[in-house]
Amino acid sequence: MKVILETERLFLREYVEADAEAFFKLNSDPEVLRFVPDKGLLNVEQARQILVDHPIADYRKYGFGRGACILKSTGEQIGFAGLKYLEEFGEVDVAFRLMRTHWGQGLATEAALACVRFGFAKLGLKRIIGLVMPENIASVRVLEKTGLRYAETVTFWGSQFSKYVITQ
Ligand SMILES: CC(C)(COP(=O)(O)OP(=O)(O)OC[C@H]1O[C@@H](n2cnc3c(N)ncnc32)[C@H](O)[C@@H]1OP(=O)(O)O)[C@@H](O)C(=O)NCCC(=O)NCCS
């Protein structure tokens, strides 16, 4: 499995199909999905298909994509983080989604900071965005602590999102 980056407490590594169960567990918690446009996953097979069609396809197409967050101390998979090229915007966005049991420990900020640095230093990006529902206060905080700043409000997938931006 390919490690994308490492932080003090986390590994971010590329997804593989065998992560379907963990991905399903993450994406079937309504609290986790409260402020994200994705619908809850129905089963592990659907989770596997999404991994194949999205992050795993992105690695091949663009050379990068979102990855699985592994807690170094236990080896547990606690969620995802990472950069994704958004075709509809022609921009790269940073995102994070963690299991509820691991919220409130600064882990999303730790992951997001490392992802942004990686994007600038290793991928040569000039600009990274973050899309967030304005009522998702924890996520807005993470973006701000990562150095992104509010730029504008955009509508897509039928909802309004605040677009945050950081430039190198
Ligand atoms: C968003 C998410 C990844 C944050 O993870 P986390 O590891 O708890 O984040 P951090 O601990 O790094 O930082 C969270 C910050 O938000 C603050 N926060 C959290 N909930 C809050 C609330 N309801 N009101 C005000 N501040 C809040 C925390 O205090 C912290 O800020 P601080 O360091 O200034 O105290 C996590 O809540 C999650 O997975 N949510 C569901 C998925 C999601 O919405 N992802 C983002 C989509 S854009």
XYZ file of N, CA and C and ligand atoms in Angstrom:
552
model
N 0.850 -1.202 0.000
C 0.000 0.000 0.000
C 0.875 1.237 0.000
N 0.477 2.215 -0.792
C 1.339 3.380 -0.947
C 1.012 4.470 0.082
N 2.030 4.799 0.872
C 1.856 5.887 1.842
C 1.990 7.207 1.089
N 1.022 8.097 1.276
C 1.051 9.399 0.612
C 1.867 10.374 1.454
N 1.578 10.405 2.741
C 2.322 11.290 3.638
C 2.161 10.801 5.074
N 3.005 11.375 5.922
C 3.010 10.978 7.320
C 3.001 12.244 8.171
N 2.248 12.227 9.271
C 2.285 13.334 10.228
C 2.696 12.731 11.569
N 2.660 13.558 12.609
C 3.052 13.057 13.926
C 2.204 11.847 14.336
N 0.890 11.948 14.124
C 0.007 10.877 14.624
C -0.634 10.024 13.542
N -0.448 10.405 12.278
C -1.192 9.744 11.196
C -0.334 9.326 10.018
N -0.787 8.273 9.368
C -0.355 7.979 7.995
C -1.542 8.281 7.094
N -1.263 8.854 5.943
C -2.286 8.932 4.910
C -1.795 8.016 3.808
N -2.608 7.013 3.481
C -2.168 6.090 2.431
C -3.249 5.913 1.385
N -2.829 5.472 0.217
C -3.795 5.289 -0.869
C -4.815 4.200 -0.494
N -6.028 4.419 -0.931
C -7.080 3.421 -0.725
C -6.846 2.198 -1.599
N -7.273 1.051 -1.065
C -7.353 -0.180 -1.853
C -8.766 -0.747 -1.656
N -9.139 -1.671 -2.515
C -10.516 -2.197 -2.444
C -10.837 -2.812 -1.082
N -9.794 -3.361 -0.437
C -10.006 -4.017 0.861
C -10.410 -3.035 1.962
N -10.369 -1.740 1.665
C -10.802 -0.743 2.651
C -12.322 -0.548 2.641
N -13.031 -1.303 1.810
C -14.470 -1.076 1.635
C -15.231 -1.121 2.952
N -14.877 -2.059 3.817
C -15.622 -2.184 5.073
C -15.450 -0.942 5.946
N -14.214 -0.480 6.083
C -13.948 0.722 6.888
C -14.608 1.946 6.252
N -14.591 2.002 4.929
C -15.187 3.139 4.218
C -16.706 3.131 4.406
N -17.275 1.937 4.398
C -18.720 1.805 4.629
C -19.083 2.261 6.038
N -18.282 1.824 7.006
C -18.543 2.184 8.416
C -18.525 3.707 8.579
N -17.519 4.352 8.003
C -17.408 5.815 8.088
C -18.621 6.487 7.460
N -19.002 6.026 6.289
C -20.016 6.704 5.481
C -21.427 6.177 5.677
N -21.659 5.505 6.810
C -23.030 5.135 7.122
C -23.440 5.728 8.467
N -22.607 6.608 9.019
C -22.955 7.304 10.260
C -23.614 8.640 9.909
N -24.905 8.795 10.218
C -25.608 10.036 9.842
C -24.975 11.297 10.429
N -24.346 11.196 11.586
C -23.675 12.375 12.182
C -22.486 12.809 11.332
N -21.778 11.837 10.801
C -20.615 12.126 9.946
C -21.080 12.785 8.647
N -22.274 12.377 8.179
C -22.763 12.856 6.874
C -23.653 14.091 6.977
N -23.826 14.576 8.187
C -24.788 15.657 8.432
C -24.571 16.860 7.523
N -23.329 17.274 7.315
C -23.049 18.482 6.537
C -22.310 18.166 5.236
N -22.477 16.972 4.715
C -21.819 16.655 3.435
C -22.890 16.249 2.428
N -22.635 16.506 1.136
C -23.685 16.235 0.153
C -23.894 14.747 -0.137
N -22.949 13.899 0.280
C -23.065 12.475 -0.041
C -24.199 11.817 0.730
N -24.837 10.830 0.078
C -25.860 10.024 0.757
C -25.146 8.903 1.513
N -25.793 8.398 2.555
C -25.216 7.276 3.286
C -25.061 6.060 2.387
N -24.007 5.294 2.599
C -23.795 4.104 1.770
C -24.705 2.979 2.258
N -25.112 2.138 1.316
C -26.075 1.094 1.642
C -25.415 -0.193 2.106
N -24.259 -0.483 1.542
C -23.585 -1.736 1.892
C -22.104 -1.684 1.501
N -21.388 -2.706 1.884
C -19.942 -2.742 1.669
C -19.612 -2.794 0.172
N -20.444 -3.473 -0.601
C -20.195 -3.557 -2.044
C -20.280 -2.170 -2.693
N -21.253 -1.391 -2.287
C -21.367 -0.031 -2.820
C -20.140 0.798 -2.409
N -19.679 0.590 -1.187
C -18.483 1.301 -0.710
C -17.272 0.932 -1.575
N -17.141 -0.350 -1.880
C -16.022 -0.812 -2.711
C -16.072 -0.148 -4.088
N -17.264 -0.082 -4.660
C -17.416 0.502 -5.996
C -17.046 1.994 -5.993
N -17.418 2.687 -4.950
C -17.083 4.113 -4.858
C -15.573 4.292 -4.732
N -14.935 3.436 -3.958
C -13.469 3.530 -3.842
C -12.816 3.319 -5.203
N -13.309 2.342 -5.945
C -12.742 2.047 -7.272
C -12.984 3.216 -8.232
N -14.194 3.769 -8.213
C -14.569 4.801 -9.190
C -14.006 6.180 -8.847
N -13.717 6.426 -7.591
C -13.267 7.764 -7.200
C -11.792 7.790 -6.787
N -11.449 7.541 -5.497
C -10.030 7.718 -5.165
C -9.095 6.838 -5.997
N -9.427 5.584 -6.158
C -8.499 4.689 -6.865
C -8.376 5.111 -8.335
N -9.482 5.559 -8.928
C -9.427 6.070 -10.317
C -8.622 7.367 -10.374
N -8.772 8.212 -9.345
C -8.047 9.489 -9.323
C -6.525 9.284 -9.284
N -6.051 8.279 -8.533
C -4.593 8.057 -8.464
C -4.061 7.819 -9.870
N -4.812 7.053 -10.643
C -4.375 6.702 -11.995
C -4.475 7.905 -12.932
N -5.590 8.639 -12.813
C -5.851 9.750 -13.736
C -4.970 10.957 -13.458
N -4.861 11.314 -12.173
C -4.203 12.582 -11.818
C -2.921 12.399 -11.013
N -2.661 11.176 -10.560
C -1.461 10.939 -9.751
C -1.685 11.191 -8.269
N -2.885 11.652 -7.902
C -3.191 11.848 -6.481
C -4.707 11.799 -6.276
N -5.085 11.635 -5.028
C -6.508 11.601 -4.675
C -6.608 11.471 -3.168
N -7.819 11.367 -2.669
C -7.964 11.261 -1.220
C -7.474 9.895 -0.734
N -7.056 9.868 0.555
C -6.515 8.618 1.076
C -7.111 8.262 2.430
N -6.779 7.061 2.880
C -7.248 6.578 4.178
C -6.330 7.111 5.266
N -6.944 7.604 6.352
C -6.186 8.102 7.517
C -5.996 6.951 8.489
N -4.764 6.642 8.784
C -4.466 5.551 9.716
C -3.823 6.140 10.974
N -4.400 5.808 12.115
C -3.847 6.280 13.377
C -2.613 5.432 13.691
N -1.464 6.108 13.763
C -0.210 5.361 13.937
C -0.199 4.525 15.219
N -0.768 5.091 16.301
C -0.636 4.426 17.602
C -1.360 3.085 17.652
N -2.417 2.919 16.842
C -3.206 1.675 16.916
C -3.297 0.945 15.574
N -2.951 1.624 14.502
C -3.092 1.027 13.178
C -4.509 1.117 12.628
N -5.390 1.724 13.413
C -6.809 1.834 13.045
C -7.028 2.808 11.890
N -7.974 2.478 11.034
C -8.359 3.402 9.959
C -9.475 4.305 10.505
N -9.208 5.615 10.589
C -10.154 6.493 11.288
C -10.900 7.438 10.355
N -10.664 7.348 9.065
C -11.393 8.210 8.148
C -10.593 8.492 6.902
N -10.951 9.597 6.221
C -10.167 9.954 5.039
C -9.765 11.410 5.076
N -8.784 11.716 4.259
C -8.362 13.107 4.061
C -7.643 13.140 2.730
N -7.453 14.350 2.233
C -6.618 14.441 1.045
C -7.110 15.411 0.012
N -6.368 15.436 -1.064
C -6.607 16.351 -2.172
C -7.331 15.619 -3.288
N -8.189 16.368 -3.973
C -8.883 15.769 -5.124
C -9.006 16.823 -6.210
N -8.740 16.429 -7.440
C -8.969 17.339 -8.562
C -10.457 17.324 -8.887
N -11.083 18.504 -8.839
C -12.515 18.610 -9.133
C -12.687 19.104 -10.557
N -13.114 18.202 -11.419
C -13.244 18.567 -12.835
C -14.186 19.747 -13.034
N -15.306 19.748 -12.270
C -16.326 20.784 -12.479
C -15.838 22.178 -12.097
N -14.769 22.254 -11.280
C -14.228 23.552 -10.885
C -12.871 23.833 -11.524
N -12.229 22.804 -12.025
C -10.853 22.960 -12.514
C -9.915 23.341 -11.384
N -10.221 22.844 -10.171
C -9.421 23.190 -8.992
C -9.185 21.930 -8.173
N -8.204 22.040 -7.269
C -7.930 20.939 -6.347
C -8.488 21.310 -4.979
N -9.230 20.399 -4.385
C -9.762 20.712 -3.056
C -9.236 19.766 -1.993
N -9.183 20.291 -0.777
C -8.749 19.492 0.366
C -9.991 19.155 1.183
N -10.071 17.907 1.648
C -11.229 17.499 2.454
C -10.792 16.479 3.498
N -11.672 16.266 4.462
C -11.369 15.374 5.595
C -12.689 14.879 6.159
N -12.694 13.668 6.622
C -13.910 13.074 7.206
C -13.448 11.984 8.171
N -13.749 12.169 9.452
C -13.251 11.217 10.448
C -14.399 10.536 11.189
N -14.128 9.347 11.706
C -15.093 8.644 12.554
C -15.351 9.502 13.798
N -16.588 9.480 14.240
C -16.996 10.339 15.349
C -16.123 10.142 16.596
N -15.702 8.895 16.799
C -14.879 8.565 17.973
C -13.552 9.319 17.983
N -13.163 9.899 16.860
C -11.859 10.556 16.786
C -11.945 12.062 16.551
N -13.123 12.609 16.722
C -13.269 14.060 16.587
C -12.688 14.758 17.823
N -12.365 16.023 17.634
C -11.994 16.869 18.780
C -10.593 16.665 19.317
N -9.726 16.057 18.514
C -8.338 15.843 18.959
C -7.333 16.517 18.048
N -7.842 17.371 17.164
C -6.925 18.077 16.262
C -6.430 17.235 15.093
N -7.031 16.049 14.921
C -6.499 15.148 13.877
C -6.822 15.640 12.467
N -8.016 16.214 12.276
C -8.359 16.694 10.927
C -7.445 17.851 10.529
N -7.163 18.726 11.475
C -6.267 19.847 11.171
C -4.861 19.335 10.857
N -4.428 18.361 11.637
C -3.095 17.780 11.390
C -3.019 17.189 9.978
N -4.073 16.490 9.587
C -4.102 15.879 8.248
C -4.195 16.958 7.163
N -5.073 17.935 7.368
C -5.294 18.956 6.333
C -4.040 19.793 6.094
N -3.356 20.147 7.173
C -2.118 20.928 7.038
C -1.086 20.163 6.212
N -0.958 18.873 6.524
C 0.014 18.051 5.796
C -0.384 17.922 4.326
N -1.679 17.828 4.062
C -2.153 17.689 2.673
C -1.853 18.962 1.872
N -2.091 20.104 2.488
C -1.850 21.376 1.793
C -0.351 21.540 1.510
N 0.464 21.238 2.511
C 1.923 21.334 2.299
C 2.369 20.391 1.190
N 1.818 19.196 1.194
C 2.136 18.193 0.174
C 1.730 18.712 -1.204
N 0.556 19.309 -1.283
C 0.069 19.817 -2.571
C 0.980 20.894 -3.139
N 1.448 21.778 -2.279
C 2.335 22.855 -2.737
C 3.738 22.319 -3.041
N 4.278 21.530 -2.095
C 5.686 21.125 -2.220
C 5.887 19.986 -3.220
N 4.997 18.990 -3.179
C 5.235 17.786 -3.988
C 4.470 17.796 -5.308
N 3.288 18.414 -5.303
C 2.495 18.417 -6.539
C 2.660 19.714 -7.316
N 3.287 20.708 -6.699
C 3.514 21.973 -7.392
C 2.252 22.782 -7.626
N 1.237 22.561 -6.775
C -0.004 23.329 -6.949
C 0.230 24.777 -6.527
N -0.548 25.660 -7.122
C -0.436 27.086 -6.780
C -1.571 27.516 -5.854
N -2.653 26.706 -5.863
C -3.852 27.107 -5.140
C -4.657 25.857 -4.781
N -5.191 25.864 -3.565
C -6.014 24.743 -3.105
C -7.278 25.334 -2.486
N -8.418 24.714 -2.782
C -9.672 25.223 -2.219
C -10.252 24.225 -1.211
N -11.210 24.699 -0.438
C -11.971 23.832 0.457
C -13.426 24.234 0.325
N -14.307 23.263 0.172
C -15.736 23.545 0.017
C -16.459 23.029 1.249
N -17.238 23.910 1.863
C -17.852 23.528 3.123
C -19.226 24.171 3.255
N -20.150 23.416 3.839
C -21.437 24.036 4.162
C -21.185 24.981 5.336
N -21.676 26.235 5.228
C -21.325 27.238 6.250
C -21.712 26.825 7.671
N -22.738 25.977 7.785
C -23.152 25.564 9.131
C -22.248 24.469 9.717
N -21.310 23.986 8.936
C -20.368 22.953 9.405
C -19.189 23.633 10.105
N -19.464 24.067 11.342
C -18.513 24.932 12.041
C -17.165 24.250 12.279
N -17.195 22.966 12.625
C -15.937 22.259 12.892
C -15.056 22.252 11.634
N -15.695 22.025 10.497
C -14.937 21.960 9.248
C -14.414 23.345 8.838
N -15.245 24.365 9.025
C -14.798 25.736 8.748
C -13.566 26.043 9.596
N -13.626 25.638 10.860
C -12.501 25.869 11.779
C -11.239 25.171 11.266
N -11.401 23.929 10.833
C -10.241 23.174 10.340
C -9.638 23.895 9.132
N -10.495 24.354 8.231
C -9.979 25.048 7.042
C -9.232 26.320 7.447
N -9.807 27.053 8.411
C -9.156 28.297 8.855
C -7.826 28.008 9.528
N -7.811 26.982 10.383
C -6.557 26.644 11.077
C -5.503 26.152 10.090
N -5.977 25.654 8.946
C -5.046 25.174 7.912
C -4.555 26.331 7.041
N -5.148 27.505 7.238
C -4.663 28.684 6.506
C -5.519 29.086 5.324
N -6.653 28.393 5.112
C -7.541 28.787 4.013
C -8.416 29.956 4.463
N -8.808 30.777 3.502
C -9.642 31.936 3.810
C -10.885 31.927 2.935
N -12.007 32.433 3.500
C -13.267 32.466 2.764
C -13.121 33.307 1.494
N -13.599 32.797 0.375
C -13.515 33.542 -0.884
C -14.899 33.904 -1.425
N -15.785 32.919 -1.517
C -17.107 33.192 -2.096
C -18.058 32.037 -1.783
N -19.337 32.273 -2.074
C -20.326 31.211 -1.904
C -20.685 30.651 -3.270
N -20.676 29.339 -3.383
C -20.986 28.710 -4.665
C -22.117 27.701 -4.456
N -22.905 27.496 -5.513
C -23.998 26.532 -5.428
C -23.674 25.352 -6.321
N -23.679 24.184 -5.744
C -23.608 22.984 -6.578
C -24.201 21.816 -5.825
N -24.536 20.758 -6.571
C -25.251 19.601 -6.028
C -26.488 20.070 -5.254
N -27.060 21.211 -5.684
C -28.287 21.694 -5.057
C -28.102 22.368 -3.706
N -26.880 22.562 -3.252
C -26.668 23.213 -1.951
C -25.672 24.349 -2.084
N -25.677 25.226 -1.078
C -24.719 26.330 -1.069
C -23.500 25.934 -0.252
N -22.342 26.233 -0.801
C -21.085 25.934 -0.121
C -20.244 27.198 -0.034
N -19.536 27.350 1.089
C -18.532 28.397 1.174
C -17.252 27.836 0.558
N -16.669 28.645 -0.321
C -15.399 28.237 -0.919
C -14.267 28.945 -0.176
N -13.369 28.163 0.399
C -12.180 28.675 1.078
C -10.982 28.450 0.173
N -10.005 29.333 0.257
C -8.871 29.252 -0.661
C -7.553 29.497 0.069
N -6.530 28.788 -0.356
C -5.161 29.114 0.055
C -4.278 29.094 -1.193
N -3.411 30.090 -1.296
C -2.478 30.104 -2.429
C -1.064 29.979 -1.890
N -0.208 29.478 -2.718
C 1.166 29.232 -2.257
C 1.904 30.546 -2.050
C -14.926 18.204 10.357
C -14.126 17.132 11.091
C -13.255 16.378 10.114
C -13.260 17.819 12.148
O -12.385 16.864 12.728
P -11.590 17.129 14.096
O -10.417 16.208 14.099
O -12.540 17.055 15.231
O -11.103 18.629 13.882
P -10.022 19.414 14.750
O -10.006 18.828 16.142
O -8.741 19.443 13.994
O -10.612 20.898 14.768
C -11.989 21.131 14.978
C -12.182 22.561 15.413
O -13.574 22.880 15.363
C -14.025 23.254 16.642
N -15.412 22.780 16.761
C -15.871 21.535 16.620
N -17.204 21.502 16.758
C -17.590 22.774 16.960
C -18.851 23.401 17.178
N -19.981 22.701 17.172
N -18.870 24.744 17.378
C -17.736 25.456 17.373
N -16.497 24.916 17.159
C -16.446 23.594 16.972
C -13.072 22.603 17.604
O -13.081 23.237 18.854
C -11.749 22.804 16.844
O -11.312 24.137 16.872
P -10.198 24.679 17.910
O -8.961 23.880 17.671
O -10.068 26.098 17.569
O -10.743 24.426 19.290
C -15.062 16.115 11.800
O -15.937 16.825 12.627
C -15.835 15.276 10.810
O -15.368 14.255 10.340
N -17.088 15.710 10.494
C -17.951 14.981 9.584
C -17.476 15.050 8.136
C -17.366 16.462 7.611
O -18.263 17.276 7.815
N -16.248 16.728 6.945
C -15.972 18.021 6.364
C -16.723 18.238 5.124
S -16.352 19.840 4.397
